[in-house]
XYZ file of C-alpha atoms in Angstrom:
238
model
C 17.695 20.571 -12.503
C 16.951 17.594 -14.764
C 18.406 15.233 -12.152
C 16.314 16.838 -9.408
C 13.168 16.451 -11.500
C 13.846 12.704 -11.728
C 14.419 12.481 -7.959
C 11.059 14.162 -7.370
C 9.343 11.256 -9.133
C 10.554 8.813 -6.465
C 7.807 8.491 -3.804
C 10.056 8.525 -0.737
C 12.051 11.521 -2.037
C 9.301 13.657 -3.586
C 8.462 15.495 -0.346
C 12.035 16.707 0.256
C 12.967 20.369 -0.035
C 15.240 21.752 -2.735
C 18.404 21.987 -0.545
C 18.207 18.271 0.331
C 17.346 17.258 -3.238
C 20.331 19.243 -4.462
C 22.648 17.375 -2.070
C 21.227 14.053 -3.229
C 21.600 15.082 -6.863
C 25.268 15.894 -6.280
C 25.819 12.403 -4.782
C 24.362 10.493 -7.743
C 26.421 8.360 -10.081
C 25.120 8.005 -13.645
C 25.427 4.551 -15.230
C 24.325 3.272 -18.655
C 23.205 -0.151 -19.870
C 22.415 -1.536 -23.297
C 19.299 -3.501 -24.204
C 19.538 -7.013 -22.778
C 22.164 -6.166 -20.153
C 21.642 -7.680 -16.709
C 21.801 -4.773 -14.274
C 21.515 -6.766 -11.050
C 21.160 -10.507 -10.501
C 19.048 -12.175 -7.853
C 21.226 -13.385 -4.975
C 24.058 -10.903 -5.593
C 25.163 -8.545 -2.854
C 24.490 -4.822 -3.197
C 24.830 -1.571 -1.277
C 23.091 0.790 -3.668
C 19.812 1.162 -5.490
C 18.844 2.608 -8.853
C 16.489 5.262 -10.192
C 15.602 5.152 -13.876
C 16.395 8.393 -15.680
C 15.718 7.053 -19.180
C 14.603 3.715 -20.624
C 12.786 0.618 -19.365
C 13.868 -2.399 -17.336
C 12.254 -5.716 -16.459
C 12.286 -6.749 -12.804
C 11.723 -10.499 -12.582
C 11.913 -13.430 -10.159
C 11.315 -11.141 -7.192
C 11.222 -12.879 -3.821
C 12.658 -15.938 -2.147
C 11.441 -19.363 -1.080
C 7.737 -19.969 -1.728
C 6.590 -16.373 -2.229
C 5.341 -15.330 -5.664
C 5.527 -11.826 -7.131
C 4.571 -10.692 -10.591
C 7.276 -9.562 -13.037
C 7.102 -5.854 -13.735
C 8.297 -3.341 -16.298
C 9.833 -0.244 -14.663
C 10.163 3.108 -16.424
C 11.460 6.650 -15.902
C 11.160 7.697 -12.255
C 10.777 4.109 -11.008
C 13.384 2.647 -8.684
C 14.727 -0.809 -7.822
C 17.371 -2.514 -5.713
C 16.058 -1.133 -2.421
C 15.226 -4.546 -0.903
C 18.910 -5.458 -0.636
C 19.472 -2.318 1.409
C 16.569 -3.135 3.730
C 17.570 -6.720 4.467
C 20.959 -8.426 4.370
C 22.374 -6.877 1.215
C 21.176 -9.689 -1.068
C 19.368 -8.785 -4.281
C 15.787 -10.083 -4.286
C 15.252 -9.893 -8.054
C 17.005 -9.929 -11.411
C 16.705 -6.708 -13.422
C 17.318 -6.636 -17.184
C 17.488 -3.584 -19.474
C 14.654 -3.646 -22.038
C 16.271 -0.913 -24.120
C 19.266 1.402 -23.788
C 19.003 2.843 -20.275
C 20.433 5.683 -18.226
C 20.188 5.099 -14.474
C 21.103 6.970 -11.332
C 23.032 4.803 -8.888
C 22.331 5.841 -5.296
C 24.662 4.742 -2.520
C 23.102 3.719 0.797
C 26.002 5.387 2.613
C 25.444 8.693 0.823
C 21.671 8.631 1.367
C 22.087 7.992 5.091
C 24.606 10.829 5.365
C 21.988 13.199 3.986
C 18.641 11.760 5.127
C 19.310 9.465 8.083
C 18.522 5.763 8.506
C 17.693 4.278 5.129
C 15.210 1.702 6.372
C 12.870 4.290 7.839
C 12.917 6.276 4.594
C 12.409 3.486 2.122
C 10.423 0.733 3.824
C 6.929 2.085 3.231
C 7.694 3.209 -0.308
C 9.246 -0.153 -1.141
C 6.283 -2.015 0.298
C 3.893 0.070 -1.806
C 5.688 -1.236 -4.891
C 5.756 -4.780 -3.532
C 2.054 -4.829 -2.652
C 1.058 -4.048 -6.234
C 2.967 -7.142 -7.399
C 1.414 -9.652 -4.990
C -1.264 -11.625 -6.885
C -3.651 -11.630 -3.891
C -3.561 -7.813 -3.805
C -3.189 -7.182 -7.543
C -6.321 -9.250 -8.233
C -8.300 -7.127 -5.779
C -7.997 -4.150 -8.153
C -6.899 -1.706 -5.462
C -6.078 1.815 -6.629
C -2.908 3.718 -5.685
C -4.540 5.449 -2.719
C -5.759 2.143 -1.307
C -2.308 0.583 -1.682
C -0.795 3.644 0.024
C -3.244 3.174 2.870
C -2.144 -0.451 3.261
C 1.501 0.646 3.456
C 0.664 3.216 6.123
C -0.997 0.555 8.286
C 2.064 -1.703 8.504
C 3.036 -2.883 11.979
C 5.976 -4.969 13.193
C 5.253 -8.270 14.956
C 7.674 -10.784 16.471
C 7.575 -14.541 16.997
C 9.898 -16.659 19.137
C 11.658 -19.742 17.804
C 9.274 -22.698 18.067
C 6.176 -20.539 18.551
C 3.092 -22.106 16.957
C 1.063 -19.479 15.107
C -1.689 -21.709 13.759
C -2.651 -25.392 13.732
C -4.807 -27.346 11.295
C -8.395 -26.985 12.438
C -7.885 -23.719 14.335
C -10.396 -20.988 13.648
C -8.772 -18.278 11.532
C -8.464 -15.019 13.451
C -8.997 -16.623 16.861
C -5.344 -16.395 17.940
C -4.663 -12.860 19.173
C -0.929 -13.448 18.666
C -1.476 -14.277 14.997
C -3.973 -11.776 13.537
C -5.526 -12.500 10.156
C -3.403 -10.713 7.559
C -0.410 -10.740 5.235
C 3.033 -11.156 6.794
C 6.320 -10.002 5.205
C 9.407 -11.616 6.731
C 11.889 -8.972 7.846
C 14.141 -11.312 9.807
C 14.111 -15.025 10.649
C 12.194 -17.961 9.175
C 8.610 -19.224 9.175
C 7.612 -22.808 8.268
C 4.208 -23.948 7.048
C 3.054 -27.568 6.805
C -0.124 -28.238 4.819
C -2.668 -31.053 5.253
C -0.871 -33.116 2.608
C 2.440 -32.681 4.507
C 3.925 -30.226 2.017
C 6.499 -28.033 3.796
C 7.014 -24.402 2.773
C 9.727 -22.167 4.227
C 9.524 -18.361 4.232
C 12.625 -16.232 4.804
C 13.714 -12.601 4.479
C 11.809 -10.898 1.652
C 9.091 -13.574 1.493
C 5.451 -13.124 2.459
C 2.933 -15.604 3.850
C -0.637 -15.699 5.122
C -2.355 -15.469 1.723
C -4.728 -18.336 2.517
C -5.790 -16.848 5.848
C -5.921 -13.327 4.371
C -8.397 -14.482 1.736
C -10.415 -16.714 4.087
C -13.411 -15.604 6.128
C -12.908 -14.859 9.801
C -13.768 -18.041 11.711
C -13.020 -20.476 8.876
C -10.879 -23.463 9.840
C -7.171 -23.359 9.045
C -5.682 -26.107 6.887
C -2.068 -25.277 7.780
C 0.342 -25.698 10.674
C 2.375 -22.481 10.910
C 5.327 -22.006 13.263
C 8.467 -19.918 13.675
C 11.607 -21.914 12.827
C 13.736 -19.068 14.217
C 13.179 -15.877 16.171
C 11.329 -13.879 13.531
C 10.265 -10.314 12.810
C 7.511 -9.624 10.279
C 5.776 -6.625 8.797
C 2.042 -7.200 9.105
C -0.970 -5.898 7.207
C -4.097 -6.922 9.087
C -7.196 -7.724 7.092
């Protein structure tokens, strides 16, 4: 029962009935770490994620390329490692034990046997966590319900290799194929060239569009944005 109580604290598992939670509980592996231990390292491969049963961990250096996320302390009932299971299996952050920890290790294979496709289960819950760590959103002071609402409004958009999304001088929001919003790269690569010729590249796990998200509709863009590859993004429109 103690294990099931911990599972109930995980947002994308909390709605499940007792029979399913019991099956998940039976599939868990318990692992322990001492203070200072590196639990996962950014860039490593992984096919499981973790739920904290006891202790605290620091998740740091989340993201890739030019994207910036805030470091975060995670505690009992929090989870991490899910991004690797949603993308290409590469860890997006380094996680370090802040004290002696007891964690549940959850295998992607076992979860999908019980619940179905992992991506559909975890994506919105994972994005809720990610949103709270993006400076542009964190500084807005949104409460949990507002962040949940953002996650529920996610849509998938696609761009073809070479497609120009925005040019310097374009009016922000005027291109129907590039709505004003925040974009999270699910697959592919986006390149941005600024007025001073600085080039930024955004890949799987990165987000872009902060400048346009914060700008007023109709303001002029100061960036050239284009798809370097066929690209899929998760989009939150402003």
